[in-house]
XYZ file of C-alpha atoms in Angstrom:
199
model
C 148.827 167.024 143.622
C 151.741 167.614 141.231
C 151.247 166.327 137.685
C 153.993 163.669 138.023
C 152.283 162.173 141.101
C 148.927 162.206 139.336
C 150.397 160.394 136.313
C 152.044 157.832 138.619
C 148.785 157.286 140.511
C 146.862 156.782 137.261
C 149.501 154.369 135.969
C 149.261 152.314 139.168
C 145.459 152.177 138.851
C 145.724 150.944 135.265
C 148.277 148.290 136.257
C 146.078 147.150 139.142
C 143.164 146.653 136.740
C 145.153 144.473 134.331
C 144.588 140.724 134.615
C 147.295 138.840 136.482
C 148.255 135.313 135.467
C 147.807 132.788 138.265
C 151.502 131.864 138.105
C 152.414 135.546 138.713
C 150.421 135.911 141.939
C 152.363 136.499 145.147
C 149.393 135.949 147.463
C 147.497 132.739 146.673
C 144.333 131.374 148.256
C 146.232 128.229 149.283
C 149.647 126.879 148.309
C 148.107 124.809 145.500
C 145.166 127.073 144.649
C 146.017 130.562 143.399
C 142.504 131.462 142.185
C 138.957 130.136 141.879
C 136.665 130.937 138.958
C 132.924 130.970 139.608
C 129.960 131.394 137.317
C 127.782 134.421 138.028
C 124.760 135.915 136.285
C 127.145 138.417 134.672
C 129.599 135.729 133.494
C 132.666 134.079 135.018
C 134.491 135.863 137.840
C 137.926 134.904 139.113
C 138.295 135.118 142.874
C 141.791 135.848 144.119
C 143.479 137.487 147.092
C 144.508 141.131 147.188
C 148.084 141.427 145.915
C 149.003 144.775 147.528
C 150.969 144.037 150.747
C 150.018 147.495 152.045
C 146.241 147.004 151.628
C 144.223 147.599 154.800
C 140.601 147.278 155.821
C 138.813 150.583 156.184
C 135.386 151.955 156.998
C 132.820 149.600 158.514
C 135.046 146.583 157.885
C 137.747 147.874 160.246
C 135.359 148.554 163.144
C 135.815 146.334 166.181
C 133.059 147.692 168.462
C 129.343 147.685 167.689
C 126.387 147.998 170.042
C 125.165 144.640 171.343
C 122.280 144.228 170.940
C 121.738 144.051 168.028
C 125.321 143.378 166.850
C 126.211 140.539 169.216
C 128.781 137.814 168.570
C 127.043 134.894 166.885
C 127.461 131.248 167.863
C 129.554 128.940 165.683
C 126.468 126.806 165.011
C 123.298 128.887 164.563
C 120.945 125.873 164.835
C 121.309 122.121 165.469
C 122.232 120.183 162.314
C 123.654 123.193 160.426
C 127.310 122.945 159.353
C 129.528 125.992 159.821
C 132.117 126.455 157.089
C 135.132 128.627 156.311
C 136.363 130.343 153.194
C 137.869 127.279 151.493
C 134.667 125.291 151.865
C 132.654 128.251 150.558
C 134.997 128.516 147.557
C 134.428 124.804 146.870
C 130.656 125.360 146.898
C 130.958 128.384 144.611
C 133.267 126.607 142.189
C 131.165 123.437 142.117
C 127.989 125.379 141.394
C 125.750 122.817 143.055
C 124.827 124.829 146.148
C 123.075 128.191 146.287
C 125.253 130.716 148.117
C 122.950 133.255 149.755
C 123.916 136.745 150.838
C 121.242 137.173 153.507
C 121.996 140.852 154.129
C 119.640 143.651 153.240
C 119.812 144.906 149.651
C 121.802 148.052 150.504
C 124.632 145.941 151.941
C 124.450 143.494 149.010
C 124.702 146.230 146.366
C 127.661 147.721 148.231
C 129.691 144.567 147.514
C 129.246 140.828 147.785
C 130.948 137.500 147.173
C 131.009 136.533 143.478
C 128.305 133.985 142.694
C 126.115 134.860 145.695
C 122.422 135.634 145.312
C 120.652 138.099 147.562
C 117.756 136.803 149.635
C 117.502 139.188 152.605
C 117.010 137.536 155.987
C 113.626 139.205 156.434
C 112.346 137.799 153.094
C 113.677 134.240 153.260
C 110.483 132.744 154.721
C 108.511 133.895 151.671
C 111.154 132.899 149.095
C 111.857 129.256 149.901
C 110.361 128.333 146.523
C 113.542 129.721 144.937
C 115.488 127.069 146.864
C 113.510 123.995 145.820
C 110.708 124.041 148.390
C 107.084 123.688 147.279
C 104.155 125.410 148.985
C 101.749 123.040 150.707
C 98.803 123.307 153.097
C 101.065 123.514 156.128
C 103.558 126.013 154.679
C 106.432 124.472 152.726
C 107.414 120.999 151.565
C 111.220 121.117 151.455
C 111.961 117.473 150.633
C 113.596 118.624 147.351
C 115.374 121.630 148.907
C 118.767 122.553 147.476
C 122.057 122.679 149.365
C 122.594 126.273 150.516
C 125.244 128.356 152.252
C 124.273 131.600 153.973
C 126.423 134.522 155.076
C 126.028 138.110 156.220
C 128.462 140.741 157.530
C 130.543 138.605 159.865
C 130.748 137.011 163.316
C 128.790 139.914 164.865
C 125.954 139.844 162.277
C 122.714 138.063 163.157
C 121.066 138.265 159.726
C 122.103 134.842 158.376
C 121.564 133.032 161.727
C 118.058 134.563 161.843
C 117.391 133.457 158.252
C 118.632 129.938 159.021
C 116.299 129.611 162.007
C 113.337 130.814 159.886
C 114.214 128.277 157.179
C 114.392 125.391 159.642
C 111.130 126.416 161.308
C 109.493 126.363 157.846
C 110.710 122.792 157.259
C 114.037 123.296 155.467
C 116.363 120.382 156.317
C 119.163 121.649 158.582
C 121.628 119.180 157.048
C 121.322 121.007 153.699
C 122.292 124.350 155.227
C 125.839 125.694 155.560
C 126.697 128.813 157.566
C 129.687 130.926 156.545
C 130.121 132.696 159.885
C 133.108 134.817 158.776
C 130.892 136.654 156.314
C 131.924 139.779 154.450
C 134.191 141.076 157.207
C 136.486 138.039 157.175
C 136.168 137.656 153.376
C 137.430 141.240 153.017
C 140.060 140.752 155.740
C 141.542 137.925 153.663
C 141.591 140.194 150.594
C 139.272 137.989 148.543
C 137.478 139.356 145.471
C 134.319 141.398 146.075
C 131.926 142.400 143.288
C 129.179 144.998 143.051
C 126.131 143.319 141.478
């Protein structure tokens, strides 16, 4: 690469890393909502949309065909009583800070990038970790009368990890009406160009 192109590429990277004022954004979340700031363990993170009109999905996020099983299209409602939500509702939950947003994917996926403010409770560990969500152990398993509001997600409409976790939670006594399912998951979150962090 010629030196002038290298300098230009480095300059563009530096500019991309600079903070952008909300009133300077070209691509907002909604007409009235340019950004959302959420509290994370590492401090506040501002979620915004990708501003590069030439940005494209790549790698696993651009794949449209996966073997089914196990990567089958998931239902809109993974269990009776559970509410399925979209990105705006998930942003409300993150911004409000009252619900626990759970990335139910395995740790390798979580560390590769997640939604700001999400905590990782892998789908295959959720049954043993309900105490982190307000449930108390009892003689029959769990008493979830004080369970917190939660929202679970995984890799997208073809990912069965969060639906599996939701069914385990309900079977253990977690109230379905306190569970939200973000079906779009990381694939749709990335498709919309929303902020992803590496924990």
